[in-house]
Amino acid sequence: MTTHRSHAVVLGASMAGLVHAAALAERFDRVTLVDRDVLPDQPDRRRGVPQDRHIHLLVPGGVVRLEQLLPGVTEDFAARGAHIIAAPEWRFYMGGDRLNLTDALRVVGATRPLIESVVRDRVRALSGVEFVDGWSARNLTTTDDRTRVTGVRLRSEAVTDETRTLSADLVVDTTGRGSPSPRWLADLGYRPPNEDRLMVGVHYTTRLFRRTDGDLGGCRNVVVDIPPGSRRGGVALAIEDGRWLVTLMGMLGERPPTDITGFTDYAGSLWVNDLHEIVRDAEPVSDAFTMAFPAFSWHRYDRLRRLPEGYAVSGDAVCSFDPRFGQGMTVAITEAIELGRVVDRHGNQQVGKRLLAAARPVVRDAWDLATGSDLANPDVDGPRPLPWRLTQTYLQRLLPVAHHDPEVAAAVIRTIGMLDRPQRLMHPRTLRRVLAGGRVRRERDEVPTPPAGDAVAGGPEGVGAER
Ligand SMILES: Cc1cc2nc3c(=O)[nH]c(=O)nc-3n(C[C@H](O)[C@H](O)[C@H](O)COP(=O)(O)OP(=O)(O)OC[C@H]3O[C@@H](n4cnc5c(N)ncnc54)[C@H](O)[C@@H]3O)c2cc1C
């Protein structure tokens, strides 16, 4: 590992910023994390992360890779009250039935503020890391010829007109979906990135409920996928302090209701009854919170010919995914690991471009998996080329097998959980089991019919509500 006697500045101290800072702390003398929010000492909500009331599943690939970056972090989660949930304790419903999960894969059951707080505390304790919170990044400073970023100008969020400049050898923008980087690049005379989008009109409504260990036979994570032709799904997750976090989801403008009666009816309208059981029987312990996610967005920095030296963009600032697939944090963690590798191999040369190239496979996989799944809904407007149609045909054969064959179920969950690349589903061993399993299944009973469309009131509304 190369250590540079130098200073890296990471803009945005949410999940992507934290893990990128963790990767850089081993490689730079000093790392400064800047956030416009004043960061809480405890797990708490904050303005800069409006999604933090809603389900935030750290999927198995994220758990494994976060351990790589911050060894022992899973134990820290558990010590702070999070549930570490092994696959047999999940109920994962997709493709018309429940996957037969027996594998030892793990997810973290916790609120987003707890996840972020545990990771923030670990990063705060790293040598050379400093937080500058309550300051927002306004613009970049560069050399006269604008080929190298030399730092960033900050403005205080507390004191009007107070500014300061941080000099840096590397500036990493992880300020999320609203990142100012396209504007900054244009101001410096660079071409800003084009944006790939897919409109999905996803709406979340979330409530917390009291949980007892006996609920749902001890199950701690229920995922009810939205089947093609439907617009409704949901997730329940056991979280700290003996609670369930239940997020009901709608797509294509469908909004799960906020009042408890409507919320309960909506849970009862899903094609699986587990969430309804929780919502109907458990004591509600919070109000309802809503959030809209209109569209996937991928800023194609990776296609730009020129980026200034000493500058990188990562996390949601590059790509944000339909949150139903639980990919964003894990993609950010993977990008952070790639950033470390890039710096080890090339020092501080062309870090931005090299990081984008190194991270492209994980972003591409996550994008294809999630957009591919959303496009199975005939009302989602987007291209459906031949490879997509072939994949769908294969998945229609594979999923019914995963309902009874634990090895195929594990292959599915390892892909969705971002431990394996999607190509792995075509491994000859899996292929053989799909072909054989399909035959066995058809002899035994009918292939499950896709669930019927949604039945309860609260129908489609306009796509594209503000976040
Ligand atoms: C409803 C919803 C549910 C989700 N569920 C999941 C899930 O289950 N699993 C999962 O892995 N991911 C999930 N995600 C995605 C996840 O929240 C993000 O991928 C993750 O937080 C990483 O994003 P980020 O750090 O790049 O940006 P963000 O989380 O958006 O953070 C950006 C940070 O930058 C700061 N900032 C912004 N502008 C400035 C500025 N000018 N100067 C200084 N600071 C600035 C903000 O205060 C904030 O701290 C979900 C997202 C949504 C919307």
XYZ file of C-alpha atoms and ligand atoms in Angstrom:
520
model
C 0.000 0.000 0.000
C 1.351 3.436 -0.993
C 1.130 6.295 1.474
C 1.096 9.797 0.013
C 2.286 12.590 2.246
C -0.718 14.579 1.286
C -4.270 15.711 1.888
C -7.545 14.328 0.499
C -10.861 16.153 0.921
C -14.120 14.196 0.683
C -17.263 16.266 0.111
C -20.380 14.788 1.732
C -20.106 12.661 4.885
C -23.003 10.303 4.241
C -22.387 6.607 3.499
C -20.371 7.110 0.315
C -18.260 9.885 1.833
C -17.557 7.870 4.973
C -16.416 4.740 3.197
C -14.340 6.675 0.655
C -12.669 8.481 3.561
C -11.989 5.097 5.192
C -10.258 3.888 2.017
C -8.217 7.099 1.711
C -7.214 7.287 5.381
C -4.792 4.400 4.899
C -3.228 6.064 1.883
C -3.126 9.810 2.553
C -1.591 11.642 5.485
C -4.770 13.579 6.136
C -8.373 13.170 5.069
C -10.963 15.906 5.655
C -14.637 15.039 5.398
C -16.900 18.016 4.704
C -20.676 18.038 5.189
C -23.128 20.882 5.131
C -25.082 19.279 7.982
C -23.885 19.441 11.554
C -23.332 15.719 12.126
C -24.958 14.206 15.201
C -22.932 12.345 17.851
C -25.661 9.723 18.136
C -27.819 7.910 15.573
C -30.102 10.726 14.531
C -31.939 12.080 11.537
C -30.469 14.883 9.494
C -31.566 17.122 6.659
C -28.932 16.002 4.135
C -30.186 12.390 4.158
C -33.971 12.673 3.705
C -34.172 8.950 2.871
C -33.047 7.996 6.370
C -36.532 7.235 7.748
C -36.983 4.446 5.252
C -35.750 0.918 4.980
C -31.988 0.725 4.413
C -30.910 -2.839 3.888
C -27.180 -3.437 3.899
C -27.187 -6.477 1.626
C -24.750 -9.418 2.010
C -22.189 -8.026 -0.456
C -22.197 -4.757 1.470
C -21.703 -6.497 4.814
C -18.732 -8.481 3.490
C -17.061 -5.495 1.802
C -17.663 -3.095 4.672
C -15.865 -5.632 6.888
C -12.973 -5.485 4.432
C -12.758 -1.700 4.836
C -13.525 -1.519 8.555
C -12.763 -4.895 10.151
C -15.044 -5.723 13.063
C -17.799 -3.340 11.943
C -20.430 -6.116 11.943
C -19.738 -6.689 15.637
C -20.061 -2.944 16.197
C -23.487 -2.991 14.550
C -24.572 -5.850 16.801
C -23.142 -4.166 19.916
C -25.201 -1.065 19.146
C -28.443 -3.049 18.871
C -28.623 -3.917 15.165
C -29.826 -7.360 14.114
C -27.366 -9.430 12.114
C -29.783 -11.588 10.179
C -28.800 -14.836 8.459
C -30.608 -15.936 5.327
C -32.776 -18.658 6.936
C -34.351 -15.880 9.025
C -35.473 -13.968 5.935
C -38.602 -14.543 3.958
C -37.831 -13.418 0.448
C -40.797 -13.626 -1.898
C -40.228 -13.217 -5.603
C -41.338 -14.836 -8.827
C -44.596 -16.083 -7.298
C -43.327 -17.822 -4.151
C -40.730 -17.796 -1.358
C -37.071 -18.497 -2.122
C -35.737 -21.546 -0.297
C -32.913 -19.799 1.570
C -30.668 -21.900 3.772
C -27.330 -20.125 3.186
C -25.385 -18.324 5.926
C -25.451 -14.939 4.154
C -26.112 -12.001 6.439
C -27.847 -8.628 6.249
C -27.901 -5.855 8.842
C -31.257 -4.960 10.406
C -31.034 -1.377 11.649
C -32.293 2.102 10.947
C -30.259 4.111 8.488
C -29.190 6.603 11.213
C -27.755 3.703 13.261
C -25.863 2.257 10.286
C -24.436 5.665 9.442
C -23.587 6.439 13.063
C -21.637 3.175 13.534
C -19.673 3.754 10.340
C -19.118 7.444 11.174
C -17.729 6.559 14.607
C -15.333 4.065 13.039
C -14.148 6.607 10.462
C -13.813 9.327 13.088
C -11.446 7.068 15.010
C -9.115 6.566 12.015
C -5.794 8.332 12.234
C -5.539 11.518 10.153
C -9.306 11.894 9.584
C -10.980 15.194 10.423
C -14.622 16.246 10.013
C -15.574 19.766 8.937
C -19.347 19.792 9.379
C -21.803 22.639 9.025
C -19.914 23.785 5.902
C -21.081 23.384 2.340
C -18.857 23.031 -0.707
C -19.449 25.974 -3.053
C -16.882 25.546 -5.810
C -13.544 24.056 -6.737
C -10.209 25.853 -6.864
C -7.827 24.906 -9.673
C -4.468 25.687 -11.215
C -4.520 28.644 -13.648
C -4.819 26.329 -16.636
C -7.723 24.518 -14.906
C -6.233 21.083 -15.515
C -5.803 20.277 -11.820
C -8.135 20.760 -8.874
C -6.231 22.274 -5.955
C -8.972 22.462 -3.339
C -12.483 23.534 -2.525
C -14.165 26.687 -1.300
C -16.592 26.219 1.584
C -19.347 28.386 2.996
C -20.547 28.208 6.565
C -24.125 27.058 7.046
C -24.244 28.846 10.408
C -22.630 32.242 9.806
C -23.706 34.310 6.808
C -20.912 35.061 4.320
C -18.264 33.160 6.258
C -16.083 31.211 3.824
C -12.878 29.207 3.893
C -10.755 27.324 1.394
C -9.306 23.848 1.885
C -6.267 22.973 -0.229
C -6.156 19.364 -1.344
C -4.185 16.961 -3.498
C -7.393 15.035 -4.154
C -11.031 16.181 -3.893
C -13.725 13.465 -3.982
C -17.317 14.552 -4.554
C -19.766 12.260 -2.734
C -22.512 14.855 -2.236
C -25.248 12.545 -3.531
C -27.935 12.865 -6.162
C -27.950 16.671 -6.123
C -24.169 16.894 -6.625
C -22.931 20.215 -8.026
C -20.201 18.495 -10.088
C -21.939 18.846 -13.493
C -22.163 22.617 -12.885
C -18.628 22.847 -11.492
C -17.227 21.065 -14.540
C -19.154 23.317 -16.927
C -17.902 26.416 -15.052
C -14.338 25.191 -15.515
C -14.827 24.683 -19.250
C -15.243 20.893 -19.142
C -18.109 19.037 -20.745
C -20.627 17.958 -18.069
C -21.813 14.333 -18.122
C -24.921 13.155 -19.919
C -27.489 11.455 -17.738
C -29.136 8.059 -18.355
C -32.557 7.875 -16.692
C -35.345 5.378 -16.255
C -38.623 6.669 -14.834
C -40.152 4.301 -12.279
C -42.259 6.615 -10.077
C -41.483 4.748 -6.839
C -43.141 5.891 -3.602
C -42.323 4.688 -0.092
C -44.461 4.944 3.028
C -42.788 3.796 6.237
C -44.019 3.142 9.770
C -42.425 1.575 12.836
C -44.143 -1.101 14.941
C -43.349 -2.813 18.236
C -41.776 -6.236 17.580
C -41.691 -9.355 19.713
C -39.337 -12.279 19.080
C -42.272 -14.557 18.338
C -43.591 -12.420 15.449
C -43.778 -14.358 12.181
C -42.194 -17.403 13.819
C -38.965 -15.525 14.584
C -38.428 -14.263 11.033
C -36.560 -10.945 11.015
C -36.676 -9.785 7.412
C -39.534 -10.064 4.916
C -39.183 -8.904 1.321
C -42.280 -8.934 -0.887
C -41.186 -8.160 -4.424
C -43.422 -6.237 -6.833
C -44.415 -8.798 -9.476
C -44.678 -7.811 -13.149
C -48.121 -6.359 -13.744
C -48.461 -5.200 -10.133
C -47.367 -1.909 -8.567
C -47.187 -2.936 -4.919
C -44.624 -4.485 -2.626
C -43.026 -4.011 0.750
C -40.350 -4.918 3.245
C -40.301 -5.474 6.991
C -37.033 -5.464 8.889
C -36.265 -6.115 12.550
C -34.356 -3.068 13.813
C -32.834 -1.821 17.067
C -34.943 -1.260 20.196
C -37.407 -4.085 19.555
C -39.113 -2.611 16.507
C -40.186 -3.522 13.019
C -39.528 -1.039 10.257
C -42.199 -1.591 7.626
C -41.850 0.157 4.283
C -44.704 -0.247 1.820
C -43.798 0.489 -1.774
C -45.640 1.550 -4.875
C -44.298 2.067 -8.351
C -45.474 3.961 -11.428
C -46.995 6.659 -9.258
C -48.797 4.347 -6.829
C -48.580 5.831 -3.300
C -49.029 3.641 -0.209
C -51.378 5.472 2.172
C -50.135 7.119 5.368
C -53.167 6.659 7.647
C -53.023 3.444 9.640
C -56.208 2.003 8.154
C -55.093 2.649 4.600
C -51.585 1.407 5.420
C -52.996 -1.827 6.847
C -55.301 -2.336 3.860
C -52.423 -1.759 1.474
C -50.300 -4.351 3.333
C -53.287 -6.697 3.031
C -53.462 -6.121 -0.718
C -49.958 -7.542 -1.324
C -49.699 -11.005 -2.833
C -48.163 -12.339 0.402
C -49.798 -11.845 3.798
C -46.730 -11.523 6.095
C -46.542 -7.735 6.187
C -50.273 -7.533 6.768
C -49.889 -9.835 9.760
C -47.288 -7.508 11.309
C -49.148 -4.291 10.571
C -52.508 -5.664 11.703
C -51.292 -7.185 14.967
C -48.365 -5.053 16.158
C -48.549 -1.726 17.997
C -47.644 1.232 15.749
C -44.896 3.321 17.383
C -44.333 6.091 14.847
C -46.077 8.336 12.381
C -45.954 7.497 8.701
C -43.204 8.981 6.533
C -43.216 9.196 2.764
C -40.620 9.603 0.063
C -40.691 9.639 -3.710
C -38.017 8.269 -6.017
C -39.012 9.282 -9.528
C -36.172 7.852 -11.615
C -32.911 5.937 -11.792
C -30.136 8.344 -12.721
C -26.639 7.582 -14.032
C -24.401 10.554 -14.746
C -22.057 9.236 -17.400
C -18.802 10.711 -16.133
C -17.249 7.455 -17.316
C -17.837 8.564 -20.910
C -16.135 11.941 -20.569
C -12.823 12.320 -22.351
C -11.470 14.888 -19.912
C -11.668 15.352 -16.164
C -9.354 17.571 -14.131
C -6.554 15.894 -12.191
C -6.931 15.644 -8.435
C -10.678 15.190 -8.648
C -13.139 12.279 -8.468
C -16.917 11.801 -8.253
C -18.530 8.746 -6.669
C -21.569 7.300 -4.862
C -25.073 8.549 -5.640
C -23.481 11.624 -7.249
C -22.651 9.282 -10.134
C -25.525 6.798 -10.059
C -28.638 6.285 -7.978
C -30.819 3.209 -8.279
C -34.441 2.320 -7.569
C -34.056 1.934 -3.774
C -36.208 -1.222 -3.743
C -33.100 -3.176 -4.712
C -31.028 -2.000 -1.727
C -27.915 -1.379 -3.815
C -26.770 2.210 -3.146
C -24.689 1.707 0.005
C -23.090 -1.474 -1.304
C -22.168 0.151 -4.618
C -20.590 3.032 -2.654
C -18.600 0.607 -0.466
C -17.361 -1.239 -3.559
C -16.372 2.055 -5.192
C -14.422 2.997 -2.067
C -12.489 -0.275 -2.212
C -11.762 0.374 -5.899
C -10.568 3.884 -5.026
C -8.041 2.391 -2.624
C -6.789 0.021 -5.337
C -6.521 2.834 -7.891
C -4.433 4.953 -5.507
C -2.233 1.968 -4.658
C -1.529 1.294 -8.324
C -1.287 4.789 -9.755
C -0.768 7.185 -6.862
C -2.656 10.424 -7.390
C -2.544 10.276 -11.214
C -5.901 10.367 -13.063
C -7.704 9.085 -9.992
C -11.116 10.339 -11.142
C -11.060 8.637 -14.539
C -9.473 5.474 -13.181
C -12.003 5.183 -10.377
C -14.889 5.543 -12.826
C -13.416 2.807 -15.026
C -12.744 0.494 -12.074
C -16.217 1.022 -10.616
C -18.070 0.688 -13.915
C -18.676 -3.090 -13.625
C -20.380 -2.812 -10.227
C -22.434 0.199 -11.313
C -23.339 -1.499 -14.599
C -24.328 -4.761 -12.848
C -26.485 -2.948 -10.291
C -28.069 -0.805 -12.991
C -28.815 -3.738 -15.307
C -30.191 -5.882 -12.508
C -32.515 -3.233 -11.126
C -33.616 -1.586 -14.386
C -33.965 -5.062 -15.932
C -36.272 -6.114 -13.148
C -38.334 -2.898 -13.293
C -38.670 -3.244 -17.076
C -40.417 -6.584 -16.484
C -43.345 -4.370 -15.543
C -44.978 -3.704 -18.933
C -45.942 -0.142 -17.910
C -42.342 0.971 -17.337
C -41.259 2.889 -20.404
C -37.799 1.856 -21.610
C -35.852 -0.236 -24.121
C -36.203 -4.034 -23.994
C -33.475 -5.341 -26.297
C -32.946 -9.027 -27.132
C -30.449 -9.719 -24.284
C -33.000 -8.381 -21.805
C -35.729 -10.624 -23.275
C -33.458 -13.680 -23.131
C -32.551 -12.915 -19.502
C -36.218 -12.611 -18.592
C -36.995 -15.934 -20.237
C -34.184 -17.570 -18.264
C -35.334 -15.941 -14.997
C -38.855 -17.250 -15.555
C -37.389 -20.767 -15.566
C -34.890 -20.134 -12.784
C -37.096 -18.543 -10.115
C -39.578 -21.432 -9.766
C -36.568 -23.715 -9.185
C -35.202 -21.318 -6.537
C -38.457 -21.792 -4.640
C -37.466 -25.350 -3.767
C -33.749 -25.815 -4.623
C -31.545 -24.142 -1.963
C -28.523 -24.047 -4.232
C -30.363 -22.129 -6.927
C -31.982 -19.907 -4.273
C -28.495 -19.140 -2.936
C -27.315 -18.255 -6.448
C -30.252 -15.833 -6.795
C -29.714 -14.183 -3.448
C -25.934 -13.941 -3.934
C -26.639 -12.007 -7.146
C -29.324 -9.744 -5.710
C -27.185 -9.337 -2.592
C -24.251 -8.229 -4.767
C -21.863 -10.970 -3.703
C -21.753 -12.461 -7.194
C -21.992 -10.843 -10.599
C -25.254 -11.566 -12.489
C -23.382 -13.701 -15.065
C -22.883 -16.203 -12.283
C -26.556 -17.183 -12.598
C -25.566 -18.753 -15.928
C -22.873 -20.936 -14.341
C -23.160 -24.477 -15.808
C -23.880 -25.903 -12.360
C -26.822 -23.533 -11.866
C -27.965 -24.029 -15.459
C -28.042 -27.806 -14.972
C -30.074 -27.487 -11.792
C -32.491 -25.063 -13.438
C -33.092 -27.454 -16.307
C -33.400 -30.526 -14.048
C -35.324 -28.672 -11.333
C -37.764 -27.288 -13.832
C -38.613 -30.816 -14.976
C -38.993 -32.109 -11.418
C -41.221 -29.187 -10.535
C -43.510 -29.559 -13.498
C -44.015 -33.240 -12.740
C -44.953 -32.437 -9.142
C -47.262 -29.495 -9.563
C -48.093 -26.466 -11.638
C -45.529 -23.743 -12.168
C -46.811 -20.947 -9.839
C -49.081 -18.527 -11.601
C -47.994 -14.895 -11.341
C -49.917 -13.070 -8.606
C -53.029 -11.202 -9.674
C -53.010 -7.412 -10.049
C -53.561 -5.074 -7.111
C -56.997 -4.988 -5.597
C -57.308 -2.215 -3.043
C -57.978 1.511 -3.453
C -55.180 4.127 -3.687
C -54.505 3.706 -7.403
C -51.908 5.230 -9.691
C -50.995 8.881 -9.417
C -48.654 11.127 -11.366
C -45.042 10.041 -11.544
C -42.263 12.321 -10.391
C -43.112 13.777 -6.998
C -40.393 15.843 -5.371
C -37.989 14.132 -2.966
C -35.896 5.972 -0.120
C -34.513 5.388 -0.267
C -34.248 4.131 0.259
C -32.970 3.571 0.109
N -32.753 2.305 0.553
C -31.522 1.758 0.420
C -31.270 0.435 0.884
O -32.159 -0.283 1.361
N -30.004 -0.058 0.760
C -28.997 0.676 0.190
O -27.860 0.194 0.105
N -29.218 1.927 -0.277
C -30.442 2.479 -0.177
N -30.667 3.744 -0.650
C -29.545 4.486 -1.262
C -28.638 5.097 -0.187
O -29.366 5.973 0.638
C -27.468 5.838 -0.843
O -26.980 5.098 -1.927
C -26.344 6.035 0.152
O -26.713 6.933 1.163
C -25.075 6.602 -0.511
O -25.367 7.865 -0.997
P -24.307 9.052 -0.966
O -23.508 9.014 0.282
O -23.593 9.018 -2.259
O -25.255 10.338 -0.968
P -26.283 10.826 0.126
O -26.653 9.741 1.055
O -27.369 11.512 -0.622
O -25.462 11.899 0.964
C -24.985 13.103 0.437
C -24.287 13.861 1.563
O -23.686 15.038 1.017
C -23.999 16.158 1.822
N -23.958 17.326 0.938
C -24.781 17.586 -0.116
N -24.373 18.704 -0.755
C -23.278 19.150 -0.092
C -22.417 20.260 -0.287
N -22.573 21.130 -1.296
N -21.374 20.431 0.570
C -21.184 19.550 1.618
N -21.997 18.487 1.836
C -23.012 18.275 0.979
C -25.355 15.841 2.431
O -25.586 16.555 3.636
C -25.220 14.329 2.669
O -24.617 14.052 3.906
C -31.934 4.304 -0.548
C -32.217 5.569 -1.074
C -33.491 6.092 -0.967
C -33.784 7.427 -1.593
